[in-house]
């Protein structure tokens, strides 16, 4: 994409005013649903172009080697740091024999007390040491017992490969949110088993990506150290999420001699034709701050070059499973990597293959996988035409423990317990510093001005429809309710609700009633709420409906280096600045009032703007630490930022506003349960500016007295 193409495309996506053509006599609203998508689009294009410039420099062996080292270093930097190798404490807890192979049931620890259940398929024919294959699972609830995965492991073993198949985090015997008295997860999916603790890890400066990659590294340790395995002929493969985990492993472990990525997430987030929010997925697949770093999913495969790599895709994935960019982005990036292989003198070692069938490790993809490894690890170029005999075992036959769960059977740690211990070691500063840097808040160079889109009389009050330019491509709308009688002793009240400005605007409702009582009321939309909820991008309905959810925009924002929390704080700061210059607001105090999930952006906006006189928070979260301490928490990603606990927490931020007032009304814990005022008071210490109220009152009696 050229510079001219970039700017012409972004201009086409700019949020225009509807019906603003010459001669139209009515109110010309802006297409607010484009604001957040346009903002992310610009960030994605910036990241896409910056990365392309670096990839374009890979024209020499030396440049490629530097890039490979950069990838490994950047991977660990983005994901939380390379863990320390600790004893595996591996043991065989059972076994059985089948024609052509022996299966051993293995348990080992990737980190102290963090157990992995695995099946080791060892050929009983041929001569050891055998080439070893680490088989990584897609997102089957039963993990390594998934039908097609069992077939793939058995087929490889029958062909002379030693295969280690392990349960990933949150699947099979490593299900961490099991049903009461049951086996599989009580959550909505295996993806949620990855993502729920992944939210909590973010606050402690860790990631699900790091955890799952390290599980793979330690599993490869077991395979490489086995006396029946040739450590110079190690490979990794997997389908779907397992293929993506193979990509993660390839980024950091140079012991791999070959790999097959079968239907992995090979769509870069920042790609040509970016469709907001982009290719977000479950937690381990999302590289936080990858955009500003110029790091994306295909970078993980560069350290493997020029070792043999086969990329397999389902042609149907671009409309049946992933986004419309899935194939086009993957093919574009494949061609870039192909040039690297050619510079290294081994273009024949990288190939692309596909199937017309849906997203599954079906027969055809298994055959392609067998033949790739036979060619490169066994020096057998003649392909097999049929799969060896395979027979799917019952799940319980493969269990390493008696009850199918490593927590019950081996007293294993969980991602939640490991993260909670890590968080306990973090001392949050008593006085927060660098909040704007933590949230990546964008402060305007000049004070924004509110534009009046329309005015109307509404009985005892007047109403202005205004919009405020918050940052590039973002225009935040609000209703401004103006009292007819000037009472400068009453404040300007900026209201932020999770549903946006269209909640309580009707005659006799809260906003006009507050204005009638003498307050200037600004009911504001911030990004992702009200009229700023983004429109649905093009693509398959099932995928795009799910991608419309706020969580995906929060992931995209984190990946592109601008947390959604910081974006919302930016919007509130813009409203406060614009209202100071508004005729009706001059001489009045500015107070923020927020409810539910909007309380966190409001608190931080007040902390960053000393001109905000106070903040009223109804039904807000008590603290970020409550999130990492609550296993069954219910809290949105939009209000979380990476490494927050080492920089600030909500009680410390509230205390930093002193002597300005903070009202905490009906505060809740991370499970959404109302807390006793005394418990809230204890969490906030002796901060004299914090007043704790028992109920989340949201009415004229509560707000008119601010």
PDB file of C-alpha atoms in Angstrom, residues 213-380:
ATOM      1  CA  UNK A 213       4.315 -20.857  25.172  1.00  0.00           C
ATOM      2  CA  UNK A 214       6.320 -21.933  28.198  1.00  0.00           C
ATOM      3  CA  UNK A 215       4.173 -25.060  28.528  1.00  0.00           C
ATOM      4  CA  UNK A 216       5.202 -25.895  24.953  1.00  0.00           C
ATOM      5  CA  UNK A 217       8.885 -25.165  25.601  1.00  0.00           C
ATOM      6  CA  UNK A 218       8.927 -27.457  28.648  1.00  0.00           C
ATOM      7  CA  UNK A 219       7.006 -30.146  26.756  1.00  0.00           C
ATOM      8  CA  UNK A 220       9.665 -29.974  24.055  1.00  0.00           C
ATOM      9  CA  UNK A 221      12.235 -30.376  26.854  1.00  0.00           C
ATOM     10  CA  UNK A 222      10.613 -33.664  27.828  1.00  0.00           C
ATOM     11  CA  UNK A 223      10.563 -34.862  24.245  1.00  0.00           C
ATOM     12  CA  UNK A 224      14.161 -33.801  23.535  1.00  0.00           C
ATOM     13  CA  UNK A 225      15.506 -35.489  26.665  1.00  0.00           C
ATOM     14  CA  UNK A 226      13.804 -38.836  26.110  1.00  0.00           C
ATOM     15  CA  UNK A 227      16.368 -41.562  25.299  1.00  0.00           C
ATOM     16  CA  UNK A 228      14.237 -42.931  22.439  1.00  0.00           C
ATOM     17  CA  UNK A 229      14.060 -39.537  20.670  1.00  0.00           C
ATOM     18  CA  UNK A 230      16.605 -37.914  18.374  1.00  0.00           C
ATOM     19  CA  UNK A 231      17.026 -34.336  19.737  1.00  0.00           C
ATOM     20  CA  UNK A 232      18.269 -33.159  16.341  1.00  0.00           C
ATOM     21  CA  UNK A 233      15.009 -34.168  14.650  1.00  0.00           C
ATOM     22  CA  UNK A 234      12.334 -32.367  16.634  1.00  0.00           C
ATOM     23  CA  UNK A 235       9.194 -30.905  15.137  1.00  0.00           C
ATOM     24  CA  UNK A 236       5.938 -29.317  16.197  1.00  0.00           C
ATOM     25  CA  UNK A 237       2.498 -29.335  14.661  1.00  0.00           C
ATOM     26  CA  UNK A 238      -1.107 -28.750  15.600  1.00  0.00           C
ATOM     27  CA  UNK A 239      -4.458 -27.755  14.238  1.00  0.00           C
ATOM     28  CA  UNK A 240      -6.189 -24.408  14.802  1.00  0.00           C
ATOM     29  CA  UNK A 241      -5.160 -23.200  18.260  1.00  0.00           C
ATOM     30  CA  UNK A 242      -2.518 -25.929  18.316  1.00  0.00           C
ATOM     31  CA  UNK A 243      -1.076 -24.566  15.083  1.00  0.00           C
ATOM     32  CA  UNK A 244      -1.001 -21.106  16.615  1.00  0.00           C
ATOM     33  CA  UNK A 245       0.835 -22.545  19.629  1.00  0.00           C
ATOM     34  CA  UNK A 246       3.300 -24.097  17.178  1.00  0.00           C
ATOM     35  CA  UNK A 247       3.874 -20.595  15.811  1.00  0.00           C
ATOM     36  CA  UNK A 248       4.516 -19.269  19.329  1.00  0.00           C
ATOM     37  CA  UNK A 249       6.974 -22.062  20.031  1.00  0.00           C
ATOM     38  CA  UNK A 250       8.777 -21.432  16.733  1.00  0.00           C
ATOM     39  CA  UNK A 251       9.390 -17.845  17.818  1.00  0.00           C
ATOM     40  CA  UNK A 252      11.454 -18.798  20.859  1.00  0.00           C
ATOM     41  CA  UNK A 253      12.850 -22.330  20.516  1.00  0.00           C
ATOM     42  CA  UNK A 254      15.528 -23.034  17.918  1.00  0.00           C
ATOM     43  CA  UNK A 255      15.523 -26.799  18.588  1.00  0.00           C
ATOM     44  CA  UNK A 256      12.687 -27.298  16.102  1.00  0.00           C
ATOM     45  CA  UNK A 257      13.931 -28.878  12.888  1.00  0.00           C
ATOM     46  CA  UNK A 258      10.566 -28.655  11.074  1.00  0.00           C
ATOM     47  CA  UNK A 259       6.976 -27.564  11.616  1.00  0.00           C
ATOM     48  CA  UNK A 260       3.480 -27.850  10.172  1.00  0.00           C
ATOM     49  CA  UNK A 261       1.018 -25.050  10.954  1.00  0.00           C
ATOM     50  CA  UNK A 262      -2.451 -26.407  10.145  1.00  0.00           C
ATOM     51  CA  UNK A 263      -5.261 -23.825  10.192  1.00  0.00           C
ATOM     52  CA  UNK A 264      -3.496 -21.643  12.720  1.00  0.00           C
ATOM     53  CA  UNK A 265      -4.347 -18.000  13.193  1.00  0.00           C
ATOM     54  CA  UNK A 266      -2.174 -16.796  10.327  1.00  0.00           C
ATOM     55  CA  UNK A 267      -3.964 -13.471   9.914  1.00  0.00           C
ATOM     56  CA  UNK A 268      -1.979 -10.515  11.168  1.00  0.00           C
ATOM     57  CA  UNK A 269      -3.890  -7.998  13.248  1.00  0.00           C
ATOM     58  CA  UNK A 270      -2.437  -5.033  11.341  1.00  0.00           C
ATOM     59  CA  UNK A 271      -3.015  -6.065   7.753  1.00  0.00           C
ATOM     60  CA  UNK A 272      -4.074  -4.645   4.411  1.00  0.00           C
ATOM     61  CA  UNK A 273      -7.772  -3.832   4.353  1.00  0.00           C
ATOM     62  CA  UNK A 274      -7.978  -3.899   8.157  1.00  0.00           C
ATOM     63  CA  UNK A 275     -11.571  -4.490   9.261  1.00  0.00           C
ATOM     64  CA  UNK A 276     -12.049  -3.141  12.788  1.00  0.00           C
ATOM     65  CA  UNK A 277     -11.530  -4.495  15.347  1.00  0.00           C
ATOM     66  CA  UNK A 278      -9.257  -6.798  13.338  1.00  0.00           C
ATOM     67  CA  UNK A 279      -8.321 -10.409  13.958  1.00  0.00           C
ATOM     68  CA  UNK A 280      -8.611 -10.519  17.716  1.00  0.00           C
ATOM     69  CA  UNK A 281      -8.981 -13.944  19.288  1.00  0.00           C
ATOM     70  CA  UNK A 282      -8.595 -15.642  22.640  1.00  0.00           C
ATOM     71  CA  UNK A 283      -6.005 -14.298  25.050  1.00  0.00           C
ATOM     72  CA  UNK A 284      -2.855 -16.182  24.053  1.00  0.00           C
ATOM     73  CA  UNK A 285      -3.178 -15.125  20.400  1.00  0.00           C
ATOM     74  CA  UNK A 286      -3.238 -11.384  21.068  1.00  0.00           C
ATOM     75  CA  UNK A 287       0.122  -9.603  21.307  1.00  0.00           C
ATOM     76  CA  UNK A 288      -0.351  -6.596  23.576  1.00  0.00           C
ATOM     77  CA  UNK A 289       1.473  -3.535  22.213  1.00  0.00           C
ATOM     78  CA  UNK A 290       2.411  -5.550  19.139  1.00  0.00           C
ATOM     79  CA  UNK A 291       1.314  -2.719  16.838  1.00  0.00           C
ATOM     80  CA  UNK A 292       3.708  -0.042  18.152  1.00  0.00           C
ATOM     81  CA  UNK A 293       6.494  -2.644  18.340  1.00  0.00           C
ATOM     82  CA  UNK A 294       5.992  -3.641  14.702  1.00  0.00           C
ATOM     83  CA  UNK A 295       5.413  -7.235  15.840  1.00  0.00           C
ATOM     84  CA  UNK A 296       2.611  -9.395  14.462  1.00  0.00           C
ATOM     85  CA  UNK A 297       1.625 -13.054  14.208  1.00  0.00           C
ATOM     86  CA  UNK A 298       3.698 -13.929  11.145  1.00  0.00           C
ATOM     87  CA  UNK A 299       6.829 -12.662  12.874  1.00  0.00           C
ATOM     88  CA  UNK A 300       6.701 -15.774  15.048  1.00  0.00           C
ATOM     89  CA  UNK A 301       7.637 -17.933  12.046  1.00  0.00           C
ATOM     90  CA  UNK A 302      10.711 -15.973  10.982  1.00  0.00           C
ATOM     91  CA  UNK A 303      13.108 -17.583  13.519  1.00  0.00           C
ATOM     92  CA  UNK A 304      12.307 -20.975  11.989  1.00  0.00           C
ATOM     93  CA  UNK A 305      13.735 -20.024   8.569  1.00  0.00           C
ATOM     94  CA  UNK A 306      15.183 -21.790   6.623  1.00  0.00           C
ATOM     95  CA  UNK A 307      13.974 -24.965   8.354  1.00  0.00           C
ATOM     96  CA  UNK A 308      11.114 -26.860   6.656  1.00  0.00           C
ATOM     97  CA  UNK A 309       7.725 -25.230   7.271  1.00  0.00           C
ATOM     98  CA  UNK A 310       4.362 -26.235   5.816  1.00  0.00           C
ATOM     99  CA  UNK A 311       1.442 -23.800   6.196  1.00  0.00           C
ATOM    100  CA  UNK A 312      -1.964 -25.458   5.758  1.00  0.00           C
ATOM    101  CA  UNK A 313      -5.266 -23.591   5.658  1.00  0.00           C
ATOM    102  CA  UNK A 314      -8.952 -24.264   5.218  1.00  0.00           C
ATOM    103  CA  UNK A 315     -10.045 -22.145   2.258  1.00  0.00           C
ATOM    104  CA  UNK A 316     -13.446 -21.803   3.910  1.00  0.00           C
ATOM    105  CA  UNK A 317     -11.993 -20.136   7.013  1.00  0.00           C
ATOM    106  CA  UNK A 318     -12.120 -16.653   5.529  1.00  0.00           C
ATOM    107  CA  UNK A 319     -15.905 -16.714   5.796  1.00  0.00           C
ATOM    108  CA  UNK A 320     -16.663 -19.711   8.005  1.00  0.00           C
ATOM    109  CA  UNK A 321     -14.338 -19.346  10.981  1.00  0.00           C
ATOM    110  CA  UNK A 322     -12.065 -16.319  10.736  1.00  0.00           C
ATOM    111  CA  UNK A 323     -12.322 -12.895   9.127  1.00  0.00           C
ATOM    112  CA  UNK A 324     -12.524 -11.885   5.448  1.00  0.00           C
ATOM    113  CA  UNK A 325      -8.806 -11.012   5.650  1.00  0.00           C
ATOM    114  CA  UNK A 326      -7.748 -14.443   6.870  1.00  0.00           C
ATOM    115  CA  UNK A 327      -6.599 -15.871   3.544  1.00  0.00           C
ATOM    116  CA  UNK A 328      -5.457 -12.633   1.907  1.00  0.00           C
ATOM    117  CA  UNK A 329      -3.366 -11.598   4.916  1.00  0.00           C
ATOM    118  CA  UNK A 330      -1.943 -15.090   5.296  1.00  0.00           C
ATOM    119  CA  UNK A 331      -0.988 -15.337   1.636  1.00  0.00           C
ATOM    120  CA  UNK A 332       0.566 -11.857   1.611  1.00  0.00           C
ATOM    121  CA  UNK A 333       2.678 -12.685   4.647  1.00  0.00           C
ATOM    122  CA  UNK A 334       3.567 -16.113   3.283  1.00  0.00           C
ATOM    123  CA  UNK A 335       5.062 -14.484   0.189  1.00  0.00           C
ATOM    124  CA  UNK A 336       7.164 -12.161   2.351  1.00  0.00           C
ATOM    125  CA  UNK A 337       8.484 -15.135   4.322  1.00  0.00           C
ATOM    126  CA  UNK A 338       9.084 -17.040   1.082  1.00  0.00           C
ATOM    127  CA  UNK A 339      11.508 -14.310   0.000  1.00  0.00           C
ATOM    128  CA  UNK A 340      13.391 -14.748   3.267  1.00  0.00           C
ATOM    129  CA  UNK A 341      13.702 -18.493   2.644  1.00  0.00           C
ATOM    130  CA  UNK A 342      14.980 -17.728  -0.851  1.00  0.00           C
ATOM    131  CA  UNK A 343      17.582 -15.268   0.450  1.00  0.00           C
ATOM    132  CA  UNK A 344      18.734 -18.038   2.781  1.00  0.00           C
ATOM    133  CA  UNK A 345      18.995 -20.378  -0.203  1.00  0.00           C
ATOM    134  CA  UNK A 346      16.180 -22.771   0.696  1.00  0.00           C
ATOM    135  CA  UNK A 347      12.976 -21.607  -0.952  1.00  0.00           C
ATOM    136  CA  UNK A 348      11.896 -25.242  -1.359  1.00  0.00           C
ATOM    137  CA  UNK A 349      11.568 -25.668   2.402  1.00  0.00           C
ATOM    138  CA  UNK A 350       8.509 -23.431   2.696  1.00  0.00           C
ATOM    139  CA  UNK A 351       5.187 -24.546   1.206  1.00  0.00           C
ATOM    140  CA  UNK A 352       1.507 -23.606   1.330  1.00  0.00           C
ATOM    141  CA  UNK A 353      -1.369 -26.067   1.113  1.00  0.00           C
ATOM    142  CA  UNK A 354      -5.105 -25.898   1.582  1.00  0.00           C
ATOM    143  CA  UNK A 355      -8.338 -27.835   1.725  1.00  0.00           C
ATOM    144  CA  UNK A 356     -11.853 -26.837   0.644  1.00  0.00           C
ATOM    145  CA  UNK A 357     -13.252 -28.468   3.782  1.00  0.00           C
ATOM    146  CA  UNK A 358     -14.213 -26.642   7.020  1.00  0.00           C
ATOM    147  CA  UNK A 359     -11.927 -25.909   9.954  1.00  0.00           C
ATOM    148  CA  UNK A 360     -10.873 -29.374  11.140  1.00  0.00           C
ATOM    149  CA  UNK A 361      -7.817 -31.633  11.239  1.00  0.00           C
ATOM    150  CA  UNK A 362      -9.388 -33.876   8.643  1.00  0.00           C
ATOM    151  CA  UNK A 363      -7.962 -36.789   6.712  1.00  0.00           C
ATOM    152  CA  UNK A 364      -6.422 -34.703   3.901  1.00  0.00           C
ATOM    153  CA  UNK A 365      -4.590 -32.352   6.279  1.00  0.00           C
ATOM    154  CA  UNK A 366      -3.320 -35.260   8.347  1.00  0.00           C
ATOM    155  CA  UNK A 367      -1.859 -36.882   5.216  1.00  0.00           C
ATOM    156  CA  UNK A 368      -0.116 -33.639   4.261  1.00  0.00           C
ATOM    157  CA  UNK A 369       1.344 -33.426   7.771  1.00  0.00           C
ATOM    158  CA  UNK A 370       2.597 -37.023   7.717  1.00  0.00           C
ATOM    159  CA  UNK A 371       4.266 -36.574   4.363  1.00  0.00           C
ATOM    160  CA  UNK A 372       5.949 -33.295   5.282  1.00  0.00           C
ATOM    161  CA  UNK A 373       7.600 -34.835   8.308  1.00  0.00           C
ATOM    162  CA  UNK A 374       8.475 -38.029   6.456  1.00  0.00           C
ATOM    163  CA  UNK A 375      10.176 -35.939   3.775  1.00  0.00           C
ATOM    164  CA  UNK A 376      12.205 -33.728   6.068  1.00  0.00           C
ATOM    165  CA  UNK A 377      12.740 -35.796   9.218  1.00  0.00           C
ATOM    166  CA  UNK A 378      12.953 -39.330   7.797  1.00  0.00           C
ATOM    167  CA  UNK A 379      14.340 -38.600   4.328  1.00  0.00           C
ATOM    168  CA  UNK A 380      11.355 -40.390   2.748  1.00  0.00           C
TER     169      UNK A 380
END
